[in-house]
PDB file of C-alpha atoms in Angstrom:
ATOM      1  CA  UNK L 499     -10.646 -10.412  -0.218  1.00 75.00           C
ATOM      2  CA  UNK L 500      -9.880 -10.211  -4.015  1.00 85.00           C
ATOM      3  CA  UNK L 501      -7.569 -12.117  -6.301  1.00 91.00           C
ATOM      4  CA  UNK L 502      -5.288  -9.655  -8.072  1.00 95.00           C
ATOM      5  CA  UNK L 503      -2.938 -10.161 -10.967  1.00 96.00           C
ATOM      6  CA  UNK L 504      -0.618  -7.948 -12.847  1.00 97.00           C
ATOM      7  CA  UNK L 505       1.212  -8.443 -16.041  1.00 97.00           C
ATOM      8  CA  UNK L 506       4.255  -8.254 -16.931  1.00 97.00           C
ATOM      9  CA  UNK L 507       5.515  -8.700 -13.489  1.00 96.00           C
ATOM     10  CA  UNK L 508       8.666  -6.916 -14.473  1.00 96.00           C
ATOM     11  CA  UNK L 509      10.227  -5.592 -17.260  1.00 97.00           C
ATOM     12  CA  UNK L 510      13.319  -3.547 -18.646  1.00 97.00           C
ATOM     13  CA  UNK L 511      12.989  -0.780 -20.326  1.00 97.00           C
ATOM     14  CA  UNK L 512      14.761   1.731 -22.694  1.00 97.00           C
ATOM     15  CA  UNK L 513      14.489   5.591 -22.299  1.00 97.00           C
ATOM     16  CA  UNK L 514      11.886   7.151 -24.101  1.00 97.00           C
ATOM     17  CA  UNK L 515       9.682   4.052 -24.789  1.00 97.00           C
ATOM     18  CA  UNK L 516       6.491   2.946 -23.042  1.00 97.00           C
ATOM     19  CA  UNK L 517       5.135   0.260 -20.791  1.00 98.00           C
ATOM     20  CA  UNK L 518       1.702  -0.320 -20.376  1.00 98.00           C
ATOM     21  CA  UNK L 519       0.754  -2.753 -17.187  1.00 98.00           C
ATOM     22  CA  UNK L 520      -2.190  -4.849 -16.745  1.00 98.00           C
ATOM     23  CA  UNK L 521      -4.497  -5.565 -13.721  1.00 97.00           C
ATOM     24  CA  UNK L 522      -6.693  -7.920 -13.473  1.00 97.00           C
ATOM     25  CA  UNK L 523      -9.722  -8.839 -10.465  1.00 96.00           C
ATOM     26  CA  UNK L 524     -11.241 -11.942  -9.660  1.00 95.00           C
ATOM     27  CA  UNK L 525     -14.360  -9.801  -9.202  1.00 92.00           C
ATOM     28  CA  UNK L 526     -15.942  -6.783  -9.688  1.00 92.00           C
ATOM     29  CA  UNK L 527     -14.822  -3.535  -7.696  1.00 90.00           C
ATOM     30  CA  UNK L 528     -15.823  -0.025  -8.288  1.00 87.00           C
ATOM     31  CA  UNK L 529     -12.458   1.695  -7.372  1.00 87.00           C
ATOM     32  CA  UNK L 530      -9.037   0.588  -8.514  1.00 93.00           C
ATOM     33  CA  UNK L 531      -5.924   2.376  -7.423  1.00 94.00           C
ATOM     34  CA  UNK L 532      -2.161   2.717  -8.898  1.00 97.00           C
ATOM     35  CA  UNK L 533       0.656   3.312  -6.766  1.00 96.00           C
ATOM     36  CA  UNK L 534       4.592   3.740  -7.267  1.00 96.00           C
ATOM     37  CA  UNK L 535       6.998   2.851  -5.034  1.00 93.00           C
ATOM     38  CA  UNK L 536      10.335   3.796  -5.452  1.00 91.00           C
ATOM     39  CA  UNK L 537      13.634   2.030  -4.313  1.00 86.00           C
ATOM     40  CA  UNK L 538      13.539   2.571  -0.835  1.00 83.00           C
ATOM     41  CA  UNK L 539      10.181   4.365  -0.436  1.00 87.00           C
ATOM     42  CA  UNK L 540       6.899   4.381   0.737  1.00 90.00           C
ATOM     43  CA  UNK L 541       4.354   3.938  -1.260  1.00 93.00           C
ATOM     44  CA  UNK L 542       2.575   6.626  -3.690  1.00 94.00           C
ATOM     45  CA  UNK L 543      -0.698   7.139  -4.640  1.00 94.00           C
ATOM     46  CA  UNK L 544      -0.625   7.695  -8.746  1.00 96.00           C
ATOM     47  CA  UNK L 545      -3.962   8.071  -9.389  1.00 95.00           C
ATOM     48  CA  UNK L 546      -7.696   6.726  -8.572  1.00 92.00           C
ATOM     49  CA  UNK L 547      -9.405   4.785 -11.528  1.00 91.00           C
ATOM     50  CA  UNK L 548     -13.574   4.464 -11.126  1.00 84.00           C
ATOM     51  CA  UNK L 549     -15.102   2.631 -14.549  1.00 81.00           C
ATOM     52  CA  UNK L 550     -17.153   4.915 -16.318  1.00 79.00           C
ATOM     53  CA  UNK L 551     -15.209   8.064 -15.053  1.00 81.00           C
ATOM     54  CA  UNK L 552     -12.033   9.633 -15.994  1.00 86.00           C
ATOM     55  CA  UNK L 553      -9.111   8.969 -13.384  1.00 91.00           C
ATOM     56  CA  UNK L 554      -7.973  11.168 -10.865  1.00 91.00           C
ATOM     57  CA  UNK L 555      -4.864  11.845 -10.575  1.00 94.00           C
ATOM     58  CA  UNK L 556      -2.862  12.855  -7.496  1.00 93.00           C
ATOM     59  CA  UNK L 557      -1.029  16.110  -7.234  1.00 92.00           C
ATOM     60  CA  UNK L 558       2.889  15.414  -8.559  1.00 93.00           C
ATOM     61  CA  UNK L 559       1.297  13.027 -11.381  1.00 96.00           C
ATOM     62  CA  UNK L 560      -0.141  13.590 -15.129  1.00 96.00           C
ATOM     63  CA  UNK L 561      -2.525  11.825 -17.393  1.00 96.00           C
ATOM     64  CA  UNK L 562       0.084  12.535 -20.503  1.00 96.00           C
ATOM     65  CA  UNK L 563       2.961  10.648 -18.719  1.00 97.00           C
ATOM     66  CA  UNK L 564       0.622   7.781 -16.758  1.00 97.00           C
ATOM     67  CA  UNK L 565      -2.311   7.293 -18.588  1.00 96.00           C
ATOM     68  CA  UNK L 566      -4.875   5.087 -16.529  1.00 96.00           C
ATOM     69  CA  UNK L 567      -8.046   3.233 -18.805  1.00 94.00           C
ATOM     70  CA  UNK L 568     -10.820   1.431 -16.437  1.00 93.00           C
ATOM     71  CA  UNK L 569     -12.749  -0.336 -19.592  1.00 91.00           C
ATOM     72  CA  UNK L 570     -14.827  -2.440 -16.837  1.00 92.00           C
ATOM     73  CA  UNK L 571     -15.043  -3.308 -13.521  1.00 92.00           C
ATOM     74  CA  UNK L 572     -12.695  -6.312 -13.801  1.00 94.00           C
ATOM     75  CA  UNK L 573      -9.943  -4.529 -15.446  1.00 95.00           C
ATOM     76  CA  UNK L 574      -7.540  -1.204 -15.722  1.00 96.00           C
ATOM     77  CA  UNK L 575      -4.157  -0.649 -17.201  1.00 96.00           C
ATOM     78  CA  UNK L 576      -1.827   2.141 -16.895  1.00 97.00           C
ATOM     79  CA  UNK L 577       0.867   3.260 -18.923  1.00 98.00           C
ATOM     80  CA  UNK L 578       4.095   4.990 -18.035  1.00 98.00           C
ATOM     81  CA  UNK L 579       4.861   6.981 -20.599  1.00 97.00           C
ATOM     82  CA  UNK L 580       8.321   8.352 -22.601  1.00 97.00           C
ATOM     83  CA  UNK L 581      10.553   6.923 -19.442  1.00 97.00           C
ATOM     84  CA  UNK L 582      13.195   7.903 -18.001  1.00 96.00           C
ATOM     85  CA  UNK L 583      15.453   6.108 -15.270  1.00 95.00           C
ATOM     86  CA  UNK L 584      13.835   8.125 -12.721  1.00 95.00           C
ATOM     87  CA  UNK L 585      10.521   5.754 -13.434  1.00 96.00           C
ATOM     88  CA  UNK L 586      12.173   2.848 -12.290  1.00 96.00           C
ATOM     89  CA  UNK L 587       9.910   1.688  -9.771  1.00 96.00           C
ATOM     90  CA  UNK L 588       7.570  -1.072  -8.337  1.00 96.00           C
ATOM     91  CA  UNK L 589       3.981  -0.554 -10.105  1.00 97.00           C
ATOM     92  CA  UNK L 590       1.330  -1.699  -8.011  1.00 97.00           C
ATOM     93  CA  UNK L 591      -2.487  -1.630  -8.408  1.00 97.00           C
ATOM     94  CA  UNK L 592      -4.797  -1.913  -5.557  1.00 95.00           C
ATOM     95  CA  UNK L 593      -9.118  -2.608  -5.178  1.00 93.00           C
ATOM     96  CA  UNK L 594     -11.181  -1.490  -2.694  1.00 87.00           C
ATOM     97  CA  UNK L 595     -12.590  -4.527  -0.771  1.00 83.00           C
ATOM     98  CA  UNK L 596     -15.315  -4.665   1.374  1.00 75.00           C
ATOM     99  CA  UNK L 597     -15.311  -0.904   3.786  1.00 74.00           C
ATOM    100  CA  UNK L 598     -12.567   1.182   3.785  1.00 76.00           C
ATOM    101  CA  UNK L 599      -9.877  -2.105   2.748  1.00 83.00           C
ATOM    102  CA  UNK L 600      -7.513  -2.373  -0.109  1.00 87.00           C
ATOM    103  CA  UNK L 601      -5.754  -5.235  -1.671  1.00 92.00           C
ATOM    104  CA  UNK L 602      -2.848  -5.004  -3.658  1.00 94.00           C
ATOM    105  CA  UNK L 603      -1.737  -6.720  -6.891  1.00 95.00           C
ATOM    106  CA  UNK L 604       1.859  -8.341  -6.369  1.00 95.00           C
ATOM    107  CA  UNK L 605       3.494  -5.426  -8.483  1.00 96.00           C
ATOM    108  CA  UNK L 606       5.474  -4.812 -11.673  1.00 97.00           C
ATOM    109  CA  UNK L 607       9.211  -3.935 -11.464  1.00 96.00           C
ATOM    110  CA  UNK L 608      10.131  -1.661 -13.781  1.00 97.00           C
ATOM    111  CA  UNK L 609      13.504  -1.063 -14.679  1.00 96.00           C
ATOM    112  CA  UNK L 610      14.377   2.067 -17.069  1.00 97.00           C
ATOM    113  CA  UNK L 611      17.936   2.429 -18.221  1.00 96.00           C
TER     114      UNK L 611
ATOM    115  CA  UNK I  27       5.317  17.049   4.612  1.00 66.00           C
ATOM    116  CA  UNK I  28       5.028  13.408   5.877  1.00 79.00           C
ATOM    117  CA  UNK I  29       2.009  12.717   7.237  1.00 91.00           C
ATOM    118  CA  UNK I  30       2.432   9.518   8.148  1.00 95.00           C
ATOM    119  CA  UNK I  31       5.738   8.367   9.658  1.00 95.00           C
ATOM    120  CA  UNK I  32       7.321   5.172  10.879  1.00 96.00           C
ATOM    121  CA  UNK I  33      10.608   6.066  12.524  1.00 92.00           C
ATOM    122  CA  UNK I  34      12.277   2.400  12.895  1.00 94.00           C
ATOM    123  CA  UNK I  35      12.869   1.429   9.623  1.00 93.00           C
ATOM    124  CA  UNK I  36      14.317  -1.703  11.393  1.00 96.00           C
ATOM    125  CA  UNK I  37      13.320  -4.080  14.358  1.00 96.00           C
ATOM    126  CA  UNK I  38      14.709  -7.411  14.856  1.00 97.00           C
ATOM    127  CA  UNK I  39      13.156  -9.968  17.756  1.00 97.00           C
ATOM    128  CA  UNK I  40      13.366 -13.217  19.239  1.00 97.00           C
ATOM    129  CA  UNK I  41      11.119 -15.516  17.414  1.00 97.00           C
ATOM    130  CA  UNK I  42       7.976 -16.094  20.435  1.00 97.00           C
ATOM    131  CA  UNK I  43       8.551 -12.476  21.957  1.00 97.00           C
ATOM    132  CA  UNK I  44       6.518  -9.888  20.878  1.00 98.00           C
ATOM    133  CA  UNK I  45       7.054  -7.801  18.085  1.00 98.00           C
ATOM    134  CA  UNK I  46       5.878  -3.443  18.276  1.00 98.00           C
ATOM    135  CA  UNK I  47       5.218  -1.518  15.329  1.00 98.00           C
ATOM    136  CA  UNK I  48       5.109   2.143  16.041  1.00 98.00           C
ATOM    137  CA  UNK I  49       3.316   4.515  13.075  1.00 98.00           C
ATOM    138  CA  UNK I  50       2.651   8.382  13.668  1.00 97.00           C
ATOM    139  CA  UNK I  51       0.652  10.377  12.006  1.00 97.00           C
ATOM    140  CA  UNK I  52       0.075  14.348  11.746  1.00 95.00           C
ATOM    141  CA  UNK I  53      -3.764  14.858  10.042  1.00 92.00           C
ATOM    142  CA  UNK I  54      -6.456  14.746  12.944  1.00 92.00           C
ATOM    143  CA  UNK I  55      -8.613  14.233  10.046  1.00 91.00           C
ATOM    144  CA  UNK I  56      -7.381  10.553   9.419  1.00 93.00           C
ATOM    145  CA  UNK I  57     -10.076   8.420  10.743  1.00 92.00           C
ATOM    146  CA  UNK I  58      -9.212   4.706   8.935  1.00 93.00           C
ATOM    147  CA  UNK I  59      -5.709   2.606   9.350  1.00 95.00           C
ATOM    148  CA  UNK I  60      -4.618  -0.032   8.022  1.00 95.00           C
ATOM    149  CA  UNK I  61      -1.585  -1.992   8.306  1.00 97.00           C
ATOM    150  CA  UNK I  62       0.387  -4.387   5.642  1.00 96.00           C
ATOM    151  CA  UNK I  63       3.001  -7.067   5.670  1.00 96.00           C
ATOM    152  CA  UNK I  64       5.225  -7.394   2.394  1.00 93.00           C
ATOM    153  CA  UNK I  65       7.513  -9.898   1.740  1.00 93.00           C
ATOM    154  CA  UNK I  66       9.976  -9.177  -1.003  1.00 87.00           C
ATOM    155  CA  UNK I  67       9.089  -9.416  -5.192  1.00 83.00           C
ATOM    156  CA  UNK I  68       5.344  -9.474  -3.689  1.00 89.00           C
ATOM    157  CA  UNK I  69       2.615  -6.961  -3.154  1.00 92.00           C
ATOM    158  CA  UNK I  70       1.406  -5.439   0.005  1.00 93.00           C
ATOM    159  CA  UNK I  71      -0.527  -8.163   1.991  1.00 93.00           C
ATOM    160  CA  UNK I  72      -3.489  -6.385   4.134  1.00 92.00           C
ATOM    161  CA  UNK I  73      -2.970  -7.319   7.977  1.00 95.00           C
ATOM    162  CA  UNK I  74      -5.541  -5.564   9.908  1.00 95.00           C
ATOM    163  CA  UNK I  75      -7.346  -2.236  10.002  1.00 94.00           C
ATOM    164  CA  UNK I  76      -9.231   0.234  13.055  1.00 96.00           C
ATOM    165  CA  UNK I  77     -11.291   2.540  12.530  1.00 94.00           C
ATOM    166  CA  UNK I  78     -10.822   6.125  14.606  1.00 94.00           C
ATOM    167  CA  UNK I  79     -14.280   5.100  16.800  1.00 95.00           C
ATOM    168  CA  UNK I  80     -12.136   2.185  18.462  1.00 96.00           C
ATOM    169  CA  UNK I  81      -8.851   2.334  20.244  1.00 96.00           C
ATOM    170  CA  UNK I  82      -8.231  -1.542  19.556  1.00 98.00           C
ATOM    171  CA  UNK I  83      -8.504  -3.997  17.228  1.00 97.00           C
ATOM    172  CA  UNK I  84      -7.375  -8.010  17.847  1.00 97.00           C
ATOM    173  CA  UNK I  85      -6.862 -10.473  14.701  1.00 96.00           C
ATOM    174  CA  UNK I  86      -5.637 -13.920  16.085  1.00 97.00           C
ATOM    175  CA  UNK I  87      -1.889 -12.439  16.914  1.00 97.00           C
ATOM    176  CA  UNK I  88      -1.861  -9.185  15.754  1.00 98.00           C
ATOM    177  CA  UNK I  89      -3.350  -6.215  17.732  1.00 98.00           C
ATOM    178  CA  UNK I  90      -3.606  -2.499  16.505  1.00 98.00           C
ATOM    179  CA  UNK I  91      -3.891  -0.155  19.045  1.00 98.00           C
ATOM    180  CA  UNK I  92      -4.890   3.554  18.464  1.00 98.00           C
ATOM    181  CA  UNK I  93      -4.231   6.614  20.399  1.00 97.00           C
ATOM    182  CA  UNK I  94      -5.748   9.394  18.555  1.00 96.00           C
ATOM    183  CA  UNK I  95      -4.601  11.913  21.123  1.00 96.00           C
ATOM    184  CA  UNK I  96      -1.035  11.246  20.596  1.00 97.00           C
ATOM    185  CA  UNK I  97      -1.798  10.311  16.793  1.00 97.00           C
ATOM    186  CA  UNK I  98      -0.109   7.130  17.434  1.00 97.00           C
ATOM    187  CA  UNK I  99      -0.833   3.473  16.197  1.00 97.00           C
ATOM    188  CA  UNK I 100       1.080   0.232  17.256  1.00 98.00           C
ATOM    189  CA  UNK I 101       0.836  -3.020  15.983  1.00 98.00           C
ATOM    190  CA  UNK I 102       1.290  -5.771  18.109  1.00 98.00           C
ATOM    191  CA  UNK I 103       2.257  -8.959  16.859  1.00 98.00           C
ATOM    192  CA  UNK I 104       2.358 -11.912  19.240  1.00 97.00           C
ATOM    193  CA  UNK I 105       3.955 -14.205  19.572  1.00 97.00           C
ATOM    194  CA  UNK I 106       6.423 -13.299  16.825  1.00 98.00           C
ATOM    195  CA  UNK I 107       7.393 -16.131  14.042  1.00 97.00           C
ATOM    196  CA  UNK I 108      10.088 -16.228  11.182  1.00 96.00           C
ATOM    197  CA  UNK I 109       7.564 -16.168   8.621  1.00 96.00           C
ATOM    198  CA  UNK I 110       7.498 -12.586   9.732  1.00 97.00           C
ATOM    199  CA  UNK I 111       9.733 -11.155   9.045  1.00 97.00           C
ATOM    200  CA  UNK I 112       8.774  -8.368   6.101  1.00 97.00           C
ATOM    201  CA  UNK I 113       8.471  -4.939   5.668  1.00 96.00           C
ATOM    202  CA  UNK I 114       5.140  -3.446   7.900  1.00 97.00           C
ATOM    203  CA  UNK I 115       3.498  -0.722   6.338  1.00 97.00           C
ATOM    204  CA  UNK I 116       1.264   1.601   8.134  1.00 97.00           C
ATOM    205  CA  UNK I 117      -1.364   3.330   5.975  1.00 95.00           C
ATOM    206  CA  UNK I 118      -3.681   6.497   7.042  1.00 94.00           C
ATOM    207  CA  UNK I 119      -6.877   8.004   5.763  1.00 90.00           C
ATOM    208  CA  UNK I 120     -10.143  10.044   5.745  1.00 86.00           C
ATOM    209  CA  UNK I 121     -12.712   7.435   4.508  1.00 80.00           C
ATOM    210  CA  UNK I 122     -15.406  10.355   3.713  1.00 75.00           C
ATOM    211  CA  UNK I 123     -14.991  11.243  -0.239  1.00 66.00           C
ATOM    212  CA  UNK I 124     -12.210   9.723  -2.054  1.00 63.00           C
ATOM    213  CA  UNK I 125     -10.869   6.573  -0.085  1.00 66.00           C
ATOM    214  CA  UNK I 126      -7.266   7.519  -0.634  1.00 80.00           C
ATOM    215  CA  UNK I 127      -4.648   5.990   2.305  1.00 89.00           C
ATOM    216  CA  UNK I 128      -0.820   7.609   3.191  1.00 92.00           C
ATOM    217  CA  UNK I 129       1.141   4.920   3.761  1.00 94.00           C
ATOM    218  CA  UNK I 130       4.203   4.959   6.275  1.00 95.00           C
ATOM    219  CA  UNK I 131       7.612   4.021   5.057  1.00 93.00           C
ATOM    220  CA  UNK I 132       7.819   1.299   6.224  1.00 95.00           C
ATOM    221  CA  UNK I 133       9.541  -0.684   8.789  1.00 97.00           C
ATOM    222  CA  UNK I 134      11.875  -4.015   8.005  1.00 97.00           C
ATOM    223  CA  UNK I 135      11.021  -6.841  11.147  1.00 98.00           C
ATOM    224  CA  UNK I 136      13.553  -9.858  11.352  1.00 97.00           C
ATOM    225  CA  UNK I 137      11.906 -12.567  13.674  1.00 97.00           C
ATOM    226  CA  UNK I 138      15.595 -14.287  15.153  1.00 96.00           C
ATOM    227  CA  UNK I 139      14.442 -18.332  15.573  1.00 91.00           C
TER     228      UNK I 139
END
């Protein structure tokens, strides 16, 4: 397994502004993921972040509103960008662990009003 | 299009019966599932996987079983404790290329002691 942490854990936010969130591995993994989960949903693939590589995104999602930066294998952030309430959301970053596993970060709450 | 579905988004047993978790899925080309226990304010916690080759797969008291010709997974967790009770997420995916996993939407156990 792998020892993820996120920061902030959650935050409120104003319209318009931006929040960038942190995740952090106890070890190095070549494939991070970001999800979104909204109040009473499932959860939502944002986007795929390898290090060395741009991120891909998933099809609903846009580098200008949730840009993703993999700096090394340790570390990514993503941003949510000019928010709205409709961001509101639990953040959540995953690694790929061992074959075909993921582990999940504990999440940032986000709360836009 | 949901392509992975978990139709009981609630299930509530008597703690030392067993508890089933019922996931369907739609994409024959799914061939990787994994399934997740979250308690509330944290992240997913991974629970146990199968892979398409097997039809079952045991982990101390939880069981998956697969039946790829009905597209149906069940998670079998026995016997059933208070500590869980959480939401169970069911996840799908095609583990050639790109890794990515559908997840369910969940379903809410409550373990009665």
């Amino acid at each position: 397994s792998a020892v993820i942490s996120q920061k902030p854990s959650r935050d409120i936010c104003q319209r318009g502004t931006s929040l960038t969130i942190q995740c952090q591995v106890d070890s190095q993994v070549t494939m991070m993921f970001w999800y979104r989960q909204q109040p009473g949903q499932s959860l939502t693939l944002i986007a795929t972040a390898n290090q060395g590589s741009e991120a891909t995104y998933e099809s609903g999602f846009v580098i200008d509103k949730f840009p993703i930066s993999r700096p090394n294998l340790t570390f990514s952030t993503l941003t949510v960008s000019n928010m709205s309430p409709e961001d509101s959301s639990i953040y959540l970053c995953s690694v790929e662990v061992g074959v075909n596993e993921q582990y999940f970060g504990p999440g940032t709450r986000l709360t836009v009003t | 299009d949901q392509q992975v579905k978990q139709n009981s988004p609630s299930l509530s047993v008597q703690e030392g019966r067993i508890s089933i978790l019922n996931c369907d899925y739609t994409n024959s080309m799914f061939d990787y599932f994994l399934w997740y226990k979250k308690y509330p304010a944290e992240g997913p916690t991974f629970l146990i996987s199968i892979s398409s080759i097997k039809d079952k797969n045991e982990d101390g008291r939880f069981t998956v079983f697969l039946n790829k010709s009905a597209k149906h997974l069940s998670l079998h967790i026995v016997p059933s404790q208070p500590g869980d009770s959480a939401v169970y997420f069911c996840a799908a995916g095609v583990t050639s290329g790109t890794y990515k996993y559908i997840f369910g939407t969940g379903t809410r156990l409550k373990v009665l002691a």
